Amino acid sequence: MHTTMETPATTTNLLHPSKRLRQRYRAERWFKRLGLLAIVLSLAFIAFLFFSIFSDGYTAFKQSYIALDVNFAAEEFTQAKLAHANFPGLVKKAMHSMFPEVDSRRGKKELESLVSPSAAYKLQDMVEEDPKIIGTTQKVWVLAGDDVDMLLKGKIDRKEKQSNRRLKDNQLAWIDRLISDKKLEQKFNWNFFTAGDSREPELAGIWGAVKGSFLTLLITLTLSFPIGVASAVYLEEFAPENKWTDLIEININNLAAVPSIIFGLLGLAIFINFWGLPRSTPIVGGLVLSLMTLPTIIIAGRASLKSVPPSIREAALGVGASKMQTVIHHVLPLAMPGMLTGTIIGMAQALGETAPLLMIGMVAFIVDIPGSITDPAAVLPVQIYLWADSPERAFTEKTSAAIMILLTFLVFMNSLAVYLRKKFETKW
Amino acid sequence: MELTSNQTHPAFPTLLSGAVHQESEQTRSQAYTTGRKTVGTPFVDKPRMTCRDVEVYYGEKCAINKISIDVGCNEVLAMIGPSGCGKSTFLRCLNRMNDTVPSCRVVGSICLDETDIYHPSVDVVPLRAQVGMVFQKPNPFPKSIYDNVAYGPRIHGLTKNKVELDEIVETSLIKAGLWEEVKDRLLEPGTGLSGGQQQRLCIARAIAVSPEVILMDEPCSALDPIATARVEELIAELRTQFSIVIVTHAMQQAARVSQRTAYFHLGDLIEVGATDKIFTNPKHRLTEDYITGRFG
Amino acid sequence: MKVTSILAAGALTLAITAPAMAARDYISIVGSSTVYPFATVVAEQFGKTTGSKTPKIESTGSGGGFKLFCGGVGVNFPDITNASRAIKPSEMKTCAENGVKDIIEVKIGYDGIVLANAKSAAPLQLTRKDIFLALAKDVPDPANPEKIIANPYKTWKEVNSSLPATKIEVLGPPPTSGTRDAFVELVMDAGCETFPSIKAMKKSDEKAFKAVCQTVREDGGYVEAGENDNLIVQKLQANPDAVGIFGFSFLDQNTDVIQGSIIEGEKPTFEEIAKGTYPVSRPLFFYVKKAHVDVIPGMKGYLAEFASEKAWGQDGYLADKGMIPMPQDERKKYGEVISSLKTMEMK
């Protein structure tokens, strides 16, 4: 390594690098440090984000339940239909029997509010499932109200003045008695994974949104993957090179950068207003998200087709394969990992999208679990948005829990993309 | 694609005159007219392929300039010349691999067993089965050794059942001198073989569809000397069944494996002759300059 | 390959569900984000107790709701739209033009708009005049009330000497929100009219009057905090000097961290709003397409659920969620509107 022309390359010179060389090394060190700092900073931000979401949300996976001794007295079920029985009344009676000393009207109302309104639905389900329990007394674990749940999770401050608390002193005393009687417990919140949306935080679940997301992405995948791959193959392998294909290429690249809400407007105009497809349904959502995902898939597909070495094409053509056989037998399988990666990344984008869905009415309160692509459905990010906007305090933890679920799906999809890329990487 | 013996092609007079002008500037030897006369013996009796007045254009640029040559049966024809002289381009015309280059245009006639392969009704798929090709860089498919060889017979429907296919694969690999080395690992990926083995696998793949002619485009340039020697032996063996056209940069290789040698220079075919004659007693000055190392 | 099986599954799903598109067996509701938290409770209750499909409710804002609602008659258009204000004549006209002629208007209750700050600060005692002076873009010159000048006030004390000397920083909804419309109308306009010169202007030059009274300052005193009221509540906790504007239900749910400001001597409590003494409250409505009542299953059931005492009554579950119920006679009146499906007069 000659540093200066005058001094001959001696051992001393090698041991004592010149000023210029030292400067070069210093610059290199600084660059490395800055790079490291950037990585550390971004990791810190991610860690902070994950920590705050997790610390807010982990409590949502437990829910408070109250044990009630419900007397399904036969005289309560005199109506023609079981559904018309006074189930809320049964819940109230069970509560009153636990605290017989409460006799004022106001006191009774405060007592009743400890139990979630969903308790009545649970009793109704039990009776409809097995009418034989009429006439018996059953011990039933029902959901506690959201305020009770918040108290047990330490999110309501007992030391606060009574007027400022959502739970009054007498309610706190009842809750303490229930806890000491082992009639108020936190249990794993299965309901969160099996229920649809609800306006009662203790009853709200993510399953409706997960299924909505699944159906929507199914449509998106079904449409955008074959169309995207076919377009990429045509443009890359078959299309003549002229100004039309250049124009198409420019437009595809533009489309990839178009704000997603535009696709929502387009979807509203074409799929709903012109085709008359039903609003708020996965089919429309899937169509709109396909429009959004297609450019991503086409661009990724073309890039991975380009990366297939021409020698493979020549080899196939050289033994007499037709153009189509060359593409299908050799080029496409080699490009497939890249295409799948692009598709998965596109799907992950689609999974996190709300803006275009706003325009087509998927940002909606939907309780029933969607059964098909024409049932109204919400999707995961929409559910997060709706819960974040709800007044009840207990929805805060549900929001964070839903974000955790969404992040889990996203991390899973992106890892799958990385795995596919690693697994099928350059085998020629 | 009709045969024209005129000095200028009636359809492309301007193109040709442009090309001539360009070349007369580039060439430091004597001036010549279009379609410089080839010295030596370009034609043989009972040829397998006949090429007459072949011109190749990349867009406006003329890459091959009125070449006429025959490829005999059971012979190895070596094509030598400095880089960019058009020998690879010409080779790729022989099985219409140049079709994949959109700007490439071929004029003149190339016949395989008296069929003009550029005739509009000729299908390139069976053509490429009859005129196989081996490339510069070994390019096995990223599939198993078996599937590499079986691919051609499969797409051309040459076999009725698995037994026949197995037979073809085995004979092809035997002919390519690879059988002993790979017979126990036919299902392993072809890309896992060494460079020389890969190239022999590519040769096996080419001969699996029983071609009449095999084109080899510098098949040994990516191989070490031992692998090269092995492939050269193989070429000598294959000559008994196929016609082989080989492009090479190594003149020793041309001298070792070929019966006839053609010297290309800037898109012209300068001299063709028996290999021993060309290397010992070249008739044309350009050929002499090249093989004695004064030029190129 | 797996891809093919996924594709096949997708195609199958499409094929199976295609015929289901023809009809709609659930109620489609759009409209105000203020009514949304109340309508959703009723919808859920209706769905869970009757076994019918739960109505689908989109929160589109009152204006957006009317636009969709008035789009036409048929399964592709919503059956009901919620609104935090009465329908405008122009919207009625659009409706009529698109064949939506028979509309049932139902008032469901009231909502209070509150100003609130963090518990850690002292509660504010405000008048609508104070709020107007603090938030308007242009205000009358204190020296010469005839002259309109750009808002000079930086602290609450400058507005009214009895208020603390903290910087004016109000977090409120953006112009697209119904809450903002109601706030401007109920607070700003009223505060504005306390100045005789401006009040006179209302008759002479309504446009100028609106420009003065309804334009909110843009120099940082008023911060548009988005439609998410929870966000405002969190920001108030973090910044004790800031004041937030939002619907009563959010105050009701967060009484441990924020406190409502007293306006014209009235506290924003459930009782005061219900009595009508708290000045900043507005009625909430929903509008029903009569043509859909017998076509879409469950319409009558949903309407009946809404109009039941256990829902919109004094102690009903809507009151628990923070909606202010109507007085007894109003409930009776609108209950009859629902049972008789009495349509509005088209203007």
Tab-separated table of N, CA, C and O in Angstrom, chain C residues 135-195:
chain	number	residue	atom	x	y	z
C	135	LEU	N	-61.992	31.639	20.746
C	135	LEU	CA	-61.807	30.736	19.610
C	135	LEU	C	-62.065	31.327	18.230
C	135	LEU	O	-61.669	30.737	17.231
C	136	ALA	N	-62.738	32.478	18.157
C	136	ALA	CA	-63.049	33.016	16.834
C	136	ALA	C	-61.795	33.548	16.171
C	136	ALA	O	-60.816	33.902	16.836
C	137	LYS	N	-61.822	33.578	14.854
C	137	LYS	CA	-60.679	34.097	14.114
C	137	LYS	C	-60.635	35.621	14.241
C	137	LYS	O	-59.581	36.206	14.447
C	138	ASP	N	-61.808	36.247	14.082
C	138	ASP	CA	-61.906	37.702	14.212
C	138	ASP	C	-62.899	38.022	15.314
C	138	ASP	O	-63.948	37.385	15.419
C	139	VAL	N	-62.567	39.026	16.133
C	139	VAL	CA	-63.457	39.407	17.228
C	139	VAL	C	-63.632	40.915	17.214
C	139	VAL	O	-62.809	41.636	16.642
C	140	PRO	N	-64.676	41.419	17.874
C	140	PRO	CA	-64.826	42.871	17.960
C	140	PRO	C	-63.693	43.468	18.783
C	140	PRO	O	-63.248	42.880	19.776
C	141	ASP	N	-63.247	44.640	18.373
C	141	ASP	CA	-62.178	45.349	19.088
C	141	ASP	C	-62.705	45.756	20.463
C	141	ASP	O	-63.752	46.396	20.546
C	142	PRO	N	-62.024	45.378	21.563
C	142	PRO	CA	-62.538	45.749	22.892
C	142	PRO	C	-62.687	47.268	23.044
C	142	PRO	O	-63.586	47.737	23.755
C	143	ALA	N	-61.814	48.041	22.395
C	143	ALA	CA	-61.894	49.491	22.517
C	143	ALA	C	-63.087	50.047	21.726
C	143	ALA	O	-63.769	50.958	22.172
C	144	ASN	N	-63.329	49.458	20.588
C	144	ASN	CA	-64.400	49.961	19.731
C	144	ASN	C	-65.170	48.772	19.171
C	144	ASN	O	-64.781	48.198	18.153
C	145	PRO	N	-66.234	48.350	19.838
C	145	PRO	CA	-66.926	47.105	19.474
C	145	PRO	C	-67.465	47.094	18.050
C	145	PRO	O	-67.811	46.039	17.524
C	146	GLU	N	-67.543	48.245	17.412
C	146	GLU	CA	-68.038	48.277	16.028
C	146	GLU	C	-67.007	47.647	15.078
C	146	GLU	O	-67.356	47.159	14.018
C	147	LYS	N	-65.746	47.721	15.469
C	147	LYS	CA	-64.690	47.316	14.552
C	147	LYS	C	-64.307	45.849	14.797
C	147	LYS	O	-64.199	45.403	15.932
C	148	ILE	N	-64.127	45.123	13.727
C	148	ILE	CA	-63.739	43.711	13.848
C	148	ILE	C	-62.227	43.621	13.643
C	148	ILE	O	-61.705	44.112	12.641
C	149	ILE	N	-61.538	43.000	14.584
C	149	ILE	CA	-60.092	42.846	14.426
C	149	ILE	C	-59.707	41.378	14.544
C	149	ILE	O	-60.497	40.560	15.000
C	150	ALA	N	-58.504	41.068	14.105
C	150	ALA	CA	-58.009	39.690	14.264
C	150	ALA	C	-57.876	39.384	15.748
C	150	ALA	O	-57.500	40.252	16.534
C	151	ASN	N	-58.190	38.127	16.113
C	151	ASN	CA	-58.236	37.753	17.532
C	151	ASN	C	-56.914	38.030	18.246
C	151	ASN	O	-55.901	37.414	17.938
C	152	PRO	N	-56.916	38.963	19.215
C	152	PRO	CA	-55.658	39.314	19.888
C	152	PRO	C	-55.403	38.487	21.151
C	152	PRO	O	-54.325	38.603	21.742
C	153	TYR	N	-56.380	37.682	21.580
C	153	TYR	CA	-56.252	37.062	22.899
C	153	TYR	C	-55.347	35.845	22.863
C	153	TYR	O	-55.506	34.955	22.029
C	154	LYS	N	-54.408	35.827	23.830
C	154	LYS	CA	-53.487	34.681	23.902
C	154	LYS	C	-53.803	33.819	25.116
C	154	LYS	O	-53.561	32.614	25.118
C	155	THR	N	-54.302	34.432	26.205
C	155	THR	CA	-54.604	33.658	27.412
C	155	THR	C	-56.069	33.838	27.776
C	155	THR	O	-56.738	34.787	27.329
C	156	TRP	N	-56.557	32.910	28.609
C	156	TRP	CA	-57.950	32.982	29.042
C	156	TRP	C	-58.185	34.257	29.872
C	156	TRP	O	-59.235	34.849	29.808
C	157	LYS	N	-57.153	34.669	30.624
C	157	LYS	CA	-57.302	35.848	31.471
C	157	LYS	C	-57.561	37.094	30.631
C	157	LYS	O	-58.311	37.998	31.042
C	158	GLU	N	-56.959	37.165	29.452
C	158	GLU	CA	-57.194	38.311	28.578
C	158	GLU	C	-58.651	38.346	28.107
C	158	GLU	O	-59.217	39.402	27.877
C	159	VAL	N	-59.223	37.178	27.988
C	159	VAL	CA	-60.612	37.102	27.535
C	159	VAL	C	-61.550	37.559	28.651
C	159	VAL	O	-62.486	38.345	28.432
C	160	ASN	N	-61.273	37.032	29.843
C	160	ASN	CA	-62.140	37.337	30.981
C	160	ASN	C	-61.258	37.292	32.217
C	160	ASN	O	-60.628	36.287	32.509
C	161	SER	N	-61.206	38.420	32.960
C	161	SER	CA	-60.226	38.538	34.038
C	161	SER	C	-60.452	37.515	35.147
C	161	SER	O	-59.564	37.255	35.946
C	162	SER	N	-61.637	36.904	35.194
C	162	SER	CA	-61.862	35.912	36.253
C	162	SER	C	-61.275	34.553	35.890
C	162	SER	O	-61.234	33.649	36.709
C	163	LEU	N	-60.827	34.399	34.670
C	163	LEU	CA	-60.278	33.102	34.235
C	163	LEU	C	-58.781	33.034	34.506
C	163	LEU	O	-58.114	34.066	34.639
C	164	PRO	N	-58.199	31.825	34.599
C	164	PRO	CA	-56.759	31.702	34.868
C	164	PRO	C	-55.919	32.234	33.705
C	164	PRO	O	-56.394	32.319	32.567
C	165	ALA	N	-54.680	32.547	34.023
C	165	ALA	CA	-53.798	33.139	33.008
C	165	ALA	C	-53.068	32.066	32.212
C	165	ALA	O	-51.863	32.148	31.993
C	166	THR	N	-53.806	31.044	31.818
C	166	THR	CA	-53.163	30.005	30.996
C	166	THR	C	-53.414	30.278	29.526
C	166	THR	O	-54.383	30.958	29.161
C	167	LYS	N	-52.515	29.739	28.698
C	167	LYS	CA	-52.591	29.923	27.254
C	167	LYS	C	-53.888	29.280	26.726
C	167	LYS	O	-54.317	28.236	27.215
C	168	ILE	N	-54.473	29.931	25.741
C	168	ILE	CA	-55.661	29.335	25.117
C	168	ILE	C	-55.209	28.203	24.199
C	168	ILE	O	-54.460	28.426	23.251
C	169	GLU	N	-55.628	26.999	24.538
C	169	GLU	CA	-55.269	25.853	23.690
C	169	GLU	C	-56.441	24.881	23.738
C	169	GLU	O	-56.633	24.182	24.718
C	170	VAL	N	-57.237	24.881	22.686
C	170	VAL	CA	-58.448	24.076	22.680
C	170	VAL	C	-58.320	22.986	21.618
C	170	VAL	O	-57.999	23.267	20.463
C	171	LEU	N	-58.545	21.752	22.042
C	171	LEU	CA	-58.510	20.629	21.110
C	171	LEU	C	-59.940	20.299	20.720
C	171	LEU	O	-60.777	20.029	21.593
C	172	GLY	N	-60.226	20.330	19.446
C	172	GLY	CA	-61.602	20.076	19.045
C	172	GLY	C	-61.699	19.339	17.737
C	172	GLY	O	-60.684	19.064	17.089
C	173	PRO	N	-62.915	19.000	17.330
C	173	PRO	CA	-63.099	18.211	16.104
C	173	PRO	C	-62.900	19.052	14.849
C	173	PRO	O	-63.038	20.267	14.885
C	174	PRO	N	-62.585	18.402	13.734
C	174	PRO	CA	-62.400	19.096	12.456
C	174	PRO	C	-63.750	19.479	11.844
C	174	PRO	O	-64.788	19.005	12.312
C	175	PRO	N	-63.748	20.312	10.801
C	175	PRO	CA	-65.008	20.816	10.223
C	175	PRO	C	-65.912	19.723	9.674
C	175	PRO	O	-67.107	19.948	9.512
C	176	THR	N	-65.364	18.549	9.361
C	176	THR	CA	-66.196	17.488	8.801
C	176	THR	C	-67.109	16.859	9.839
C	176	THR	O	-68.006	16.096	9.510
C	177	SER	N	-66.878	17.188	11.102
C	177	SER	CA	-67.591	16.488	12.165
C	177	SER	C	-68.919	17.166	12.502
C	177	SER	O	-69.033	18.401	12.485
C	178	GLY	N	-69.920	16.369	12.833
C	178	GLY	CA	-71.206	16.909	13.264
C	178	GLY	C	-71.080	17.634	14.592
C	178	GLY	O	-71.780	18.613	14.848
C	179	THR	N	-70.164	17.154	15.441
C	179	THR	CA	-69.942	17.802	16.722
C	179	THR	C	-69.474	19.251	16.514
C	179	THR	O	-69.900	20.165	17.214
C	180	ARG	N	-68.623	19.421	15.516
C	180	ARG	CA	-68.122	20.764	15.233
C	180	ARG	C	-69.267	21.662	14.766
C	180	ARG	O	-69.400	22.801	15.215
C	181	ASP	N	-70.119	21.149	13.872
C	181	ASP	CA	-71.267	21.932	13.390
C	181	ASP	C	-72.101	22.399	14.568
C	181	ASP	O	-72.463	23.567	14.677
C	182	ALA	N	-72.406	21.440	15.456
C	182	ALA	CA	-73.267	21.757	16.581
C	182	ALA	C	-72.579	22.736	17.524
C	182	ALA	O	-73.208	23.662	18.048
C	183	PHE	N	-71.289	22.553	17.710
C	183	PHE	CA	-70.550	23.446	18.599
C	183	PHE	C	-70.590	24.875	18.063
C	183	PHE	O	-70.864	25.838	18.793
C	184	VAL	N	-70.350	25.007	16.778
C	184	VAL	CA	-70.348	26.340	16.167
C	184	VAL	C	-71.717	26.990	16.329
C	184	VAL	O	-71.841	28.150	16.724
C	185	GLU	N	-72.742	26.193	16.068
C	185	GLU	CA	-74.091	26.740	16.099
C	185	GLU	C	-74.528	27.106	17.534
C	185	GLU	O	-75.084	28.175	17.781
C	186	LEU	N	-74.246	26.209	18.463
C	186	LEU	CA	-74.772	26.378	19.820
C	186	LEU	C	-73.903	27.286	20.686
C	186	LEU	O	-74.406	27.943	21.591
C	187	VAL	N	-72.613	27.299	20.446
C	187	VAL	CA	-71.728	28.077	21.307
C	187	VAL	C	-71.250	29.344	20.621
C	187	VAL	O	-71.456	30.452	21.110
C	188	MET	N	-70.630	29.185	19.465
C	188	MET	CA	-70.022	30.337	18.804
C	188	MET	C	-71.084	31.363	18.402
C	188	MET	O	-70.946	32.543	18.679
C	189	ASP	N	-72.144	30.895	17.742
C	189	ASP	CA	-73.181	31.823	17.303
C	189	ASP	C	-73.790	32.558	18.494
C	189	ASP	O	-73.972	33.778	18.465
C	190	ALA	N	-74.062	31.772	19.552
C	190	ALA	CA	-74.694	32.375	20.718
C	190	ALA	C	-73.756	33.378	21.372
C	190	ALA	O	-74.173	34.472	21.783
C	191	GLY	N	-72.476	33.025	21.471
C	191	GLY	CA	-71.508	33.945	22.065
C	191	GLY	C	-71.369	35.197	21.225
C	191	GLY	O	-71.239	36.319	21.729
C	192	CYS	N	-71.433	35.016	19.939
C	192	CYS	CA	-71.309	36.084	18.971
C	192	CYS	C	-72.444	37.100	19.128
C	192	CYS	O	-72.244	38.315	19.082
C	193	GLU	N	-73.622	36.560	19.338
C	193	GLU	CA	-74.802	37.438	19.368
C	193	GLU	C	-74.871	38.279	20.631
C	193	GLU	O	-75.732	39.137	20.756
C	194	THR	N	-73.971	38.029	21.591
C	194	THR	CA	-73.956	38.894	22.776
C	194	THR	C	-73.423	40.276	22.430
C	194	THR	O	-73.547	41.200	23.223
C	195	PHE	N	-72.827	40.412	21.259
C	195	PHE	CA	-72.378	41.744	20.824
C	195	PHE	C	-73.468	42.359	19.970
C	195	PHE	O	-73.770	41.830	18.889
